Amino acid sequence: MTVTATEICVLTAALLACLIVGSLHLKVNLWLYAMSTLFIALATAAAALEHSETGLFVIAILIALLKSIAIPKFFSWAIDKLHVYRDLGAIIAPPLAMHAAILLFSLSFILTKEIPSPAGPGNGWFGAAGGISLVFTGLLLMLTRRLAISQIFGFLVIENGIYVFALTQTKGMPLMVEMGILLDVLVGVMVSGLLLFKIQKSFEHIDVGQLTQLKEP
Amino acid sequence: MNFFISVTAIPLATVILSLTKLKVEQLRLVVPVMSWLQFGVLTFLSLPALQNNHSFLTFSVDFSIEKIGACFLLLTNFIAAASITHATCFFANEKLVGRGEDPQHEKLYYAACALFVTAMSFVFLSDNLGLLWVSIEATTLFSAALVYFSRDKHSLEATWKYLIICSVGIAFALLGIILIFASSQHGAIAGGSLSLRLLVDHANELQPKLLQFGYIFCLLGFGTKAGVFPLHTWLPDAHSEAPAPASALLSGALLNCALFSICRVTEIIQVSGHSFFATFLPISWGALTALAASFFLIHQVGIKRLWAYSSIENVGIMLVAIGLGSPPLFFFQALNHSLAKVALFLLSGNIIQSAGTKELKQIKGILQVSPSWGITFAAAAAAVTGMPPFGSFVAEWMILSHCGDLVQRIAAGVLLFALALSFIAVSLHVGRILWGKPKHQIAVLPTFSSTLIPLLLCIFSLLAGSTCLPTFFFD
């Protein structure tokens, strides 16, 4: 079985994302997220070469610029402004959570074995596994963190996973749709970033575990 | 290009107007006019689709509409225009109770509202599943600004929950859409397609496994956005913390968008011959949702939370209608639910302003405070619970009598029980609100203008139930 450059990049990105779960330092998380996203941009570029599609090149450049540079820069600025550098962690300890993430990484290979490989040449198995693993990692990150900012990181990792899945299973969505999704993610990041500052101002913390005023009687 | 200009021109003008130095008082008069104009423009655009039963009206690549979509488009914009018109007097009264000091918040509200309604319109206009997803996600982002209107701790918490839960949920719907896209690349359509029309036409040739997985993820994702049990946790918080006109929009328009997306995807899989998936799943899940929501209705402390749970119950009923494979039935139930629920939310806004509290225990004697509010409130509550002269009775009756085989009959039984339970619960709560002695000083004097829109909506709901209007949808 041959492994393409796209698949190597995707699997590297998925493993880098697993490392995010292992650290509570927000800046380390952010740096790992940026690296992971950069590999996804590389994977997109590799896929563009394999299928010789120019549309994918545009997407690769946009991902590299927006998701792996602009968004981490924005959050790095927000972390400095909020003076919050460490998450508190929830449910399971980070080292244990990281092992769970790696376990889920291998599990996703079993889960995606049954997915019919994409039409045309090539094998979509490893790509699908990488994508699903990223989704798992993102969900795990959201579960094992307490700060609002880490929840956004978790969402971004899930979004990366879904993008990877689309890239490897369908050879990329239509350009217009991909652009729309990118725009939504950007606006979502801006809106949730603004809310972070509002939460810090009203509650004097950004611990989501303590946001429990609205409850069922 | 003309199509885009005609759909987005008026909302964009509204956004620009609300962000200029125009006074809030002027804005309150201009924005309702703009929203009714937009309703007129969209009616003109979709008129050919309304007259033609089974053909699509194509606007451009990726954008087209058929009859049910056009009905939903008009319903959404009608609800939006009604709620924005009512907002004029709501915000004027808000000042009297000593809230909403900053006019900037209200201007932002109008801008976000225009964008929110446009995003919802595009949900119905998109023929492309990817663009439909983009529109749905955009509705979440824009409506977050509406939920955060009052800028206090509660609204902040509600907004955060809403944004995170819905975004993650919708992300799973994207995964589902990708799977459906992948299923079309296995020989059905060269290069694959996201076009709903093409997917329905080639439904038999789609790769079945991918299609089924895709459908489950779509149901899960859009279901989160529609507030299906047990993914509903964001819904009562967001509906209760948003200002009344925004709650009305969230309940009367946004839920329909999410359910409409489910309906479009269900159509593909029902045509493809895997109908077990597309009937059993939505019907059983819908019945479960209606049942759970009716239990939640019994012990409620907040007036708007009560209506939020009633919306969840109606989402369950509409999901059953979708599972039965009858989009007109789904639309008819949605129409009646939207009309009555919007009237209820708007009136509840008035009552909260007058009573100064959201707590059901503290609100009493509304008939004494204002007979016109009390009577309209009772009528709207009767309409929402499915009392005979109103449209929702006809719709719910049709849904129940549509259920054929064993599973559907069991679901119908569960639905019937849920409907009875919620009827009792809502009647008890409404009775306590209407009668008794008012506990509080009246902060806002009831005016005729504050009853006008809810009263009109109730009359429409009555017309839907007592005239031959339903036959128009069922040809």
XYZ file of C-alpha atoms in Angstrom:
692
model
C 0.000 0.000 0.000
C 1.433 3.351 -0.958
C 0.999 6.330 1.295
C 0.623 9.656 -0.430
C 2.127 12.966 0.727
C -1.363 14.218 1.608
C -1.901 11.315 3.958
C 1.468 11.769 5.688
C 0.686 15.451 6.288
C -2.811 14.671 7.562
C -1.617 12.012 10.001
C 1.133 14.337 11.297
C -1.525 17.000 11.854
C -3.711 14.532 13.759
C -0.798 13.464 16.007
C 0.155 17.094 16.683
C -3.463 17.729 17.701
C -3.250 14.811 20.158
C -0.369 16.634 21.864
C -2.641 19.674 22.465
C -4.683 17.610 24.913
C -1.512 16.873 26.891
C -0.700 20.439 27.883
C -2.596 22.968 29.972
C -0.477 25.929 28.832
C -2.671 27.938 26.482
C 0.246 29.297 24.447
C 1.661 25.812 23.939
C -1.811 24.664 22.856
C -2.019 27.526 20.429
C 1.402 26.830 18.944
C 0.577 23.154 18.487
C -2.739 24.094 16.872
C -0.936 26.430 14.449
C 1.564 23.682 13.527
C -1.213 21.128 13.082
C -3.121 23.516 10.826
C 0.019 24.263 8.833
C 0.343 20.559 8.081
C -3.282 20.552 6.945
C -2.470 23.429 4.578
C 0.495 21.370 3.305
C -1.805 18.386 2.848
C -4.150 20.564 0.807
C -1.266 21.762 -1.356
C -0.130 18.154 -1.851
C -3.660 17.154 -2.815
C -3.759 20.064 -5.263
C -0.605 18.687 -6.923
C -1.958 15.124 -6.985
C -5.255 16.090 -8.608
C -3.759 19.160 -10.395
C -6.527 21.467 -9.238
C -5.831 25.156 -8.830
C -8.840 25.753 -6.573
C -7.228 23.651 -3.842
C -4.064 25.791 -4.024
C -6.139 28.865 -3.215
C -7.682 27.052 -0.250
C -4.236 25.880 0.935
C -2.904 29.427 0.922
C -6.019 30.744 2.691
C -5.755 28.071 5.391
C -2.073 28.777 5.949
C -2.641 32.522 6.188
C -5.930 32.638 8.099
C -6.151 29.524 10.211
C -2.510 28.854 11.020
C -1.305 32.472 11.312
C -4.149 34.973 11.816
C -6.314 32.991 14.267
C -3.403 31.903 16.532
C -2.047 35.485 16.471
C -5.484 36.793 17.500
C -5.794 34.335 20.382
C -2.211 34.903 21.491
C -3.095 38.594 21.753
C -6.299 37.726 23.611
C -4.385 35.520 26.100
C -2.028 38.404 26.887
C -4.966 40.785 27.292
C -6.943 38.428 29.509
C -3.893 37.481 31.628
C -4.944 33.847 31.575
C -2.122 31.492 30.664
C -3.140 28.124 32.071
C -6.262 26.031 31.927
C -7.392 24.276 35.096
C -8.283 20.988 33.443
C -11.381 18.919 34.120
C -12.471 15.293 34.509
C -9.154 13.593 33.599
C -5.561 14.763 33.996
C -3.815 16.014 30.834
C -1.220 13.201 30.481
C -3.981 10.634 30.767
C -6.157 12.604 28.333
C -3.286 12.668 25.827
C -2.979 8.897 25.997
C -6.723 8.669 25.499
C -6.378 10.912 22.439
C -3.685 8.630 20.985
C -5.864 5.626 21.745
C -8.727 7.326 19.878
C -6.268 8.041 17.042
C -5.708 4.317 16.602
C -9.385 3.578 17.159
C -10.318 5.879 14.285
C -8.340 3.600 11.920
C -10.629 0.727 12.898
C -13.752 2.879 12.634
C -12.943 4.207 9.166
C -11.857 0.853 7.723
C -15.413 0.226 6.575
C -15.870 3.570 4.824
C -15.911 2.950 1.069
C -12.759 4.429 -0.461
C -13.324 7.486 -2.635
C -13.977 7.076 -6.322
C -10.972 7.172 -8.625
C -7.352 6.317 -7.863
C -5.872 6.429 -4.365
C -6.979 5.172 -1.006
C -8.939 7.337 1.392
C -8.519 5.198 4.482
C -5.637 7.025 6.212
C -7.092 10.418 5.372
C -10.488 9.498 6.804
C -8.797 8.132 9.937
C -6.844 11.382 10.351
C -10.006 13.454 10.000
C -12.050 11.399 12.448
C -9.131 11.350 14.889
C -9.033 15.177 14.777
C -12.775 15.318 15.496
C -12.306 12.975 18.474
C -9.369 15.013 19.747
C -11.389 18.218 19.529
C -14.283 16.699 21.446
C -11.884 15.340 24.089
C -10.290 18.782 24.377
C -13.697 20.390 24.947
C -14.562 17.805 27.599
C -11.311 17.992 29.553
C -11.016 21.782 29.716
C -12.729 24.414 31.809
C -11.785 27.727 30.231
C -13.931 29.297 27.555
C -10.872 29.896 25.352
C -9.967 26.182 25.401
C -13.501 25.354 24.280
C -12.921 27.505 21.211
C -9.643 25.627 20.556
C -11.584 22.379 20.793
C -14.107 23.623 18.260
C -11.317 24.720 15.897
C -9.717 21.264 16.082
C -13.088 19.628 15.292
C -13.481 21.982 12.339
C -9.999 21.023 11.106
C -10.959 17.375 11.347
C -14.078 17.875 9.273
C -12.098 19.812 6.675
C -9.530 16.992 6.462
C -12.325 14.488 6.048
C -13.773 16.518 3.177
C -10.358 16.900 1.554
C -9.500 13.219 1.596
C -12.941 11.714 0.974
C -14.261 14.070 -1.682
C -11.118 15.726 -3.062
C -12.284 19.016 -1.639
C -15.663 20.677 -1.572
C -16.592 23.203 -4.275
C -14.541 26.383 -3.930
C -17.510 28.610 -3.117
C -18.694 26.333 -0.304
C -15.171 26.062 1.113
C -14.868 29.857 1.121
C -18.233 30.181 2.872
C -17.170 27.710 5.564
C -13.880 29.566 6.095
C -15.765 32.853 6.401
C -18.179 31.369 8.942
C -15.284 30.006 11.003
C -13.537 33.380 10.949
C -16.671 35.279 12.007
C -17.351 32.617 14.652
C -13.842 33.067 16.049
C -14.293 36.838 16.145
C -17.706 36.615 17.863
C -16.558 34.062 20.442
C -13.347 36.043 20.993
C -15.403 39.163 21.749
C -17.596 37.152 24.112
C -14.435 35.980 25.937
C -13.648 39.562 26.879
C -17.255 40.173 27.940
C -17.215 37.056 30.156
C -13.922 38.136 31.731
C -15.396 41.581 32.417
C -18.713 40.426 33.933
C -17.629 37.333 35.821
C -13.932 38.166 36.424
C -12.988 34.707 35.136
C -13.438 32.684 31.945
C -14.125 29.375 33.660
C -17.104 27.784 31.881
C -17.423 25.248 34.721
C -18.688 28.087 36.885
C -21.290 29.367 34.410
C -24.212 27.588 36.017
C -26.720 30.292 36.889
C -29.249 29.206 34.284
C -30.543 25.849 35.392
C -33.655 23.775 35.391
C -35.593 24.132 38.648
C -26.507 38.765 -9.903
C -29.888 40.506 -10.045
C -31.181 37.870 -7.695
C -28.521 38.610 -5.087
C -29.107 42.335 -5.307
C -32.859 41.989 -4.914
C -32.580 39.697 -1.899
C -29.820 41.533 -0.053
C -30.356 45.206 -0.991
C -32.937 46.096 1.649
C -31.276 44.237 4.552
C -27.926 45.798 3.694
C -29.542 49.222 3.588
C -31.039 48.493 7.021
C -27.622 47.526 8.387
C -26.042 50.691 7.015
C -28.871 52.844 8.378
C -28.625 51.297 11.833
C -24.891 51.880 11.998
C -25.097 55.552 10.973
C -25.818 58.411 13.338
C -29.562 58.107 12.835
C -31.506 58.534 16.080
C -32.944 55.374 17.605
C -36.459 56.844 17.566
C -36.242 57.344 13.800
C -34.756 53.913 13.329
C -37.719 52.337 15.142
C -39.999 53.741 12.462
C -37.790 53.074 9.432
C -36.732 49.473 10.096
C -40.276 47.991 10.246
C -41.094 49.663 6.917
C -37.920 48.167 5.433
C -38.770 44.691 6.701
C -42.295 44.810 5.218
C -40.765 46.014 1.940
C -38.402 43.042 2.023
C -41.388 40.760 2.591
C -43.021 42.303 -0.496
C -39.894 41.868 -2.630
C -39.567 38.205 -1.659
C -43.255 37.594 -2.312
C -42.805 39.035 -5.801
C -39.694 36.900 -6.381
C -41.236 33.623 -5.267
C -44.691 34.123 -6.764
C -44.053 31.828 -9.774
C -42.952 29.052 -7.404
C -46.131 29.441 -5.345
C -48.345 29.134 -8.404
C -46.501 26.127 -9.770
C -46.763 22.966 -7.791
C -43.942 20.657 -8.686
C -41.409 22.703 -10.562
C -38.366 24.507 -9.292
C -37.875 28.207 -9.811
C -34.172 28.654 -10.538
C -32.572 32.000 -9.704
C -28.942 31.204 -10.431
C -26.479 28.340 -10.029
C -26.956 26.890 -6.529
C -30.075 28.939 -5.829
C -33.588 27.781 -6.532
C -36.865 27.352 -4.737
C -39.993 25.215 -4.958
C -43.424 25.631 -3.443
C -42.796 24.522 0.139
C -39.508 26.416 0.258
C -41.286 29.531 -0.998
C -43.983 29.121 1.657
C -41.311 28.864 4.349
C -39.436 31.839 2.928
C -42.543 34.002 3.096
C -43.525 32.721 6.543
C -40.066 33.523 7.911
C -40.043 37.015 6.483
C -43.609 37.652 7.604
C -42.735 36.575 11.162
C -39.608 38.717 11.040
C -41.510 41.794 9.858
C -44.184 41.287 12.528
C -41.618 40.862 15.279
C -39.622 43.903 14.148
C -42.802 45.988 14.029
C -43.678 44.928 17.562
C -40.100 45.669 18.655
C -40.807 49.366 18.068
C -43.228 49.521 20.982
C -41.289 46.922 22.984
C -38.133 49.023 22.989
C -40.062 52.224 23.713
C -41.543 50.536 26.807
C -38.187 49.072 27.773
C -37.009 52.610 28.421
C -40.003 53.197 30.737
C -39.011 50.214 32.905
C -35.513 51.580 33.137
C -33.693 49.111 30.910
C -31.898 49.544 27.624
C -30.214 52.843 28.456
C -27.640 52.555 25.693
C -29.215 53.340 22.288
C -26.158 51.751 20.664
C -27.326 48.302 21.775
C -30.657 48.790 20.075
C -29.039 49.945 16.847
C -26.830 46.865 16.896
C -29.942 44.791 17.503
C -31.577 46.088 14.328
C -28.422 45.523 12.276
C -27.944 41.960 13.559
C -31.645 41.283 13.076
C -31.544 42.269 9.396
C -28.513 40.034 8.796
C -30.083 37.178 10.765
C -33.287 37.263 8.707
C -31.316 37.400 5.445
C -29.271 34.374 6.510
C -32.525 32.535 7.251
C -33.900 33.468 3.821
C -30.832 31.944 2.180
C -31.481 28.655 3.983
C -34.678 28.322 1.936
C -33.185 29.703 -1.268
C -30.091 27.466 -1.394
C -30.238 24.448 -3.626
C -26.672 23.620 -2.634
C -26.262 21.648 0.601
C -22.924 23.326 1.358
C -24.366 26.819 1.027
C -27.358 25.745 3.095
C -24.910 24.790 5.843
C -23.089 28.115 5.525
C -26.421 29.962 5.894
C -27.422 27.936 8.959
C -24.104 28.620 10.658
C -24.484 32.311 9.782
C -27.888 32.388 11.500
C -26.214 31.124 14.703
C -23.552 33.818 14.575
C -25.918 36.713 13.878
C -28.577 35.636 16.357
C -25.948 35.369 19.109
C -25.913 39.171 19.006
C -29.691 39.194 19.593
C -29.497 36.822 22.573
C -26.788 38.980 24.141
C -29.011 42.076 23.934
C -29.455 42.788 27.654
C -25.690 42.550 28.370
C -26.039 40.960 31.809
C -24.539 37.807 33.304
C -27.504 35.627 32.453
C -27.654 36.645 28.830
C -23.888 36.185 28.556
C -24.126 32.631 29.828
C -27.035 31.879 27.521
C -25.191 33.331 24.509
C -22.046 31.342 25.226
C -23.953 28.067 25.572
C -25.940 28.819 22.428
C -22.875 29.646 20.359
C -20.755 26.674 21.456
C -23.436 23.965 21.497
C -24.960 25.016 18.178
C -21.597 25.485 16.455
C -20.385 22.028 17.470
C -23.751 20.519 16.556
C -23.781 22.194 13.176
C -20.191 21.025 12.610
C -21.505 17.455 12.740
C -24.107 18.363 10.146
C -21.218 19.483 7.908
C -19.625 16.065 8.366
C -22.936 14.556 7.281
C -23.110 16.797 4.222
C -19.558 15.774 3.264
C -20.550 12.115 3.524
C -23.561 12.729 1.273
C -21.282 14.561 -1.177
C -18.890 11.605 -1.101
C -21.789 9.211 -1.702
C -22.608 11.046 -4.929
C -19.062 10.547 -6.251
C -19.433 6.782 -6.577
C -20.695 6.876 -10.118
C -24.029 8.631 -9.570
C -23.001 12.082 -10.745
C -19.719 12.801 -12.485
C -17.491 14.633 -10.008
C -20.217 14.552 -7.400
C -22.710 17.214 -6.564
C -24.144 19.047 -3.568
C -27.226 20.182 -5.452
C -30.309 18.970 -3.602
C -32.282 18.630 -6.807
C -29.626 16.482 -8.514
C -29.208 14.392 -5.371
C -32.934 13.669 -5.244
C -32.985 12.829 -8.959
C -30.057 10.398 -8.620
C -30.975 9.162 -5.133
C -31.021 5.521 -6.232
C -27.459 5.616 -7.540
C -25.908 7.144 -4.403
C -23.548 4.941 -2.379
C -25.974 3.640 0.305
C -23.585 3.268 3.246
C -22.163 6.770 2.962
C -25.647 8.195 2.430
C -26.979 6.553 5.589
C -24.045 7.699 7.713
C -24.399 11.168 6.236
C -28.088 11.241 7.059
C -27.495 10.281 10.692
C -24.898 13.024 11.112
C -27.178 15.587 9.439
C -30.059 14.605 11.711
C -27.794 14.930 14.753
C -26.345 18.262 13.657
C -29.451 20.055 12.441
C -31.348 18.411 15.307
C -29.104 20.222 17.771
C -29.986 23.474 16.096
C -33.684 22.577 16.169
C -33.516 21.757 19.879
C -34.321 18.056 19.669
C -34.208 16.228 23.031
C -31.582 15.592 24.554
C -29.622 18.173 22.546
C -31.992 20.980 23.527
C -30.140 22.348 26.561
C -29.210 25.643 24.897
C -32.744 26.397 23.717
C -34.670 27.365 26.888
C -31.744 29.517 28.059
C -31.378 31.381 24.781
C -35.123 31.848 24.266
C -35.631 33.045 27.811
C -32.700 35.488 27.958
C -33.200 37.123 24.558
C -35.521 40.163 24.406
C -39.098 39.171 23.521
C -39.042 40.091 19.788
C -35.800 38.121 19.397
C -37.199 35.106 21.284
C -40.143 35.228 18.910
C -37.768 35.111 15.935
C -35.680 32.296 17.413
C -38.742 30.199 18.083
C -40.984 31.125 15.166
C -38.407 31.314 12.393
C -35.054 29.781 13.317
C -36.393 26.397 14.420
C -38.197 26.124 11.079
C -34.889 26.686 9.252
C -33.184 23.842 11.077
C -36.164 21.527 10.534
C -36.388 22.534 6.866
C -32.762 21.422 6.411
C -33.625 18.069 7.979
C -36.640 17.853 5.656
C -34.522 18.445 2.523
C -31.983 15.778 3.503
C -34.749 13.359 4.488
C -36.255 13.774 1.030
C -33.068 12.429 -0.598
C -32.932 9.306 1.518
C -36.666 8.643 1.280
C -36.447 8.657 -2.502
C -33.335 6.449 -2.423
C -35.305 3.484 -1.064
C -33.730 3.319 2.398
C -36.943 4.640 3.771
C -36.575 2.726 7.044
C -33.861 5.174 8.075
C -35.738 8.241 6.980
C -39.079 7.366 8.536
C -38.230 5.392 11.660
C -35.489 7.718 12.947
C -37.293 11.077 12.690
C -40.656 9.709 13.806
C -39.382 7.953 16.927
C -37.023 10.798 17.799
C -39.775 13.362 17.250
C -42.222 11.483 19.465
C -39.565 11.155 22.179
C -38.820 14.884 21.983
C -42.492 15.840 22.267
C -42.904 13.522 25.264
C -39.824 14.801 27.100
C -40.732 18.450 26.456
C -44.267 17.970 27.773
C -42.846 16.603 31.033
C -40.551 19.617 31.305
C -43.597 21.871 30.837
C -45.143 20.813 34.135
C -42.598 22.327 36.493
C -41.645 25.628 34.978
C -40.672 28.777 36.792
C -40.102 31.226 33.931
C -42.796 32.401 31.537
C -40.519 32.416 28.497
C -38.926 29.097 29.460
C -42.453 27.672 29.403
C -42.919 28.736 25.785
C -39.417 27.526 24.947
C -40.303 24.001 26.084
C -43.572 24.235 24.215
C -41.499 25.028 21.105
C -39.407 21.908 21.699
C -42.620 19.901 21.878
C -43.729 21.351 18.551
C -40.318 20.570 17.049
C -41.008 16.961 17.981
C -44.392 17.062 16.221
C -42.870 18.638 13.105
C -40.109 16.005 13.081
C -42.816 13.338 13.016
C -44.430 15.131 10.050
C -41.042 15.124 8.277
C -40.648 11.425 8.982
C -44.065 10.760 7.474
C -42.618 12.114 4.232
C -45.066 14.948 3.866
C -43.423 18.378 3.543
C -46.819 20.173 3.175
C -47.948 18.699 6.491
C -44.679 19.823 8.042
C -45.176 23.328 6.667
C -48.757 23.545 7.877
C -47.770 22.601 11.427
C -44.821 25.028 11.271
C -47.102 27.824 10.049
C -49.555 27.378 12.905
C -46.852 26.955 15.505
C -44.998 30.063 14.318
C -48.087 32.290 14.265
C -49.253 31.327 17.751
C -45.833 31.099 19.369
C -44.712 34.479 18.069
C -47.905 36.044 19.449
C -47.212 34.386 22.804
C -43.600 35.496 22.994
C -44.471 39.079 22.057
C -47.265 39.219 24.643
C -45.019 37.621 27.255
C -42.562 40.434 26.584
C -45.311 42.969 27.379
C -46.306 41.063 30.510
C -42.711 40.807 31.741
C -42.278 44.549 31.270
C -45.480 45.254 33.150
C -44.851 42.751 35.965
C -41.147 43.455 36.216
C -40.322 39.770 36.505
C -40.041 36.602 34.426
C -41.135 34.318 37.250
C -44.447 32.595 36.725
C -45.240 32.742 40.459
C -45.042 36.516 40.497
C -47.216 37.095 37.430
C -50.930 37.126 38.198
C -54.131 38.841 37.206
C -53.265 39.849 33.660
C -56.982 39.995 32.804
C -57.290 42.739 35.408
C -54.213 44.624 34.213
C -55.364 44.599 30.620
C -58.337 42.636 29.246
C -57.041 42.933 25.679
C -53.682 41.375 26.631
C -55.415 38.686 28.662
C -57.832 37.631 25.932
C -55.197 37.618 23.194
C -52.841 35.696 25.476
C -55.493 33.068 26.172
C -56.311 32.772 22.468
C -52.650 32.378 21.511
C -52.085 29.777 24.235
C -55.156 27.875 23.008
C -53.772 28.029 19.465
C -50.374 26.709 20.535
C -51.805 23.767 22.468
C -53.979 22.757 19.516
C -57.512 23.799 20.492
C -60.151 23.195 17.797
C -60.930 26.435 16.015
C -57.231 27.169 15.494
C -55.009 25.885 12.720
C -52.728 23.777 14.899
C -55.659 21.507 15.734
C -56.200 20.738 12.060
C -52.472 20.228 11.511
C -51.990 17.944 14.495
C -55.123 16.001 13.577
C -53.804 15.453 10.066
C -50.414 14.318 11.371
C -51.984 11.835 13.773
C -54.364 10.440 11.167
C -51.488 10.107 8.681
C -49.736 7.514 10.858
C -50.197 4.123 9.231
C -48.076 1.131 10.228
C -47.331 -0.172 13.720
C -44.329 2.009 14.561
C -46.154 5.099 13.342
C -49.238 4.215 15.386
C -47.128 3.813 18.529
C -45.530 7.183 17.802
C -49.000 8.669 17.314
C -50.045 7.308 20.703
C -46.993 8.847 22.361
C -47.687 12.133 20.580
C -51.290 12.120 21.715
C -50.215 11.585 25.318
C -47.631 14.380 25.031
C -50.209 16.730 23.520
C -52.696 16.028 26.312
C -50.055 16.473 28.999
C -48.789 19.730 27.554
C -52.343 20.992 27.134
C -53.026 20.435 30.835
C -49.704 21.936 31.923
C -50.019 25.031 29.729
C -53.660 25.576 30.720
C -52.775 25.495 34.415
C -49.914 27.960 33.983
C -51.949 30.271 31.761
C -54.883 30.151 34.178
C -52.637 31.303 37.006
C -51.314 34.127 34.867
C -54.731 35.337 33.760
C -56.773 35.266 36.971
C -56.067 36.417 40.484
C -54.935 39.736 41.826
C -51.956 41.488 40.261
C -49.034 41.172 42.690
C -47.096 44.130 41.439
C -47.129 47.748 40.555
C -47.883 48.234 36.915
C -44.735 49.670 35.393
C -45.936 49.883 31.801
C -49.458 50.893 30.937
C -51.012 48.529 28.410
C -51.606 50.239 25.091
C -53.539 49.106 22.063
C -50.419 49.153 19.866
C -48.774 46.513 22.059
C -51.625 44.057 21.366
C -52.021 44.787 17.672
C -49.433 42.385 16.212
C -50.194 39.441 18.543
C -53.908 39.886 17.859
C -53.337 39.862 14.097
C -51.234 36.708 14.379
C -53.987 35.003 16.395
C -56.550 35.940 13.753
C -54.327 34.435 11.033
C -53.999 31.263 13.091
C -57.784 31.153 13.414
C -58.188 31.638 9.663
C -55.733 28.803 8.991
C -57.925 26.485 11.035
C -61.396 27.536 10.010
C -61.116 28.294 6.293
C -60.072 26.250 3.299
C -56.560 27.733 3.400
C -54.883 24.336 4.105
C -56.017 22.959 0.735
C -53.621 25.411 -0.926
C -50.610 23.582 0.530
C -51.829 20.059 -0.106
C -52.479 20.002 -3.865
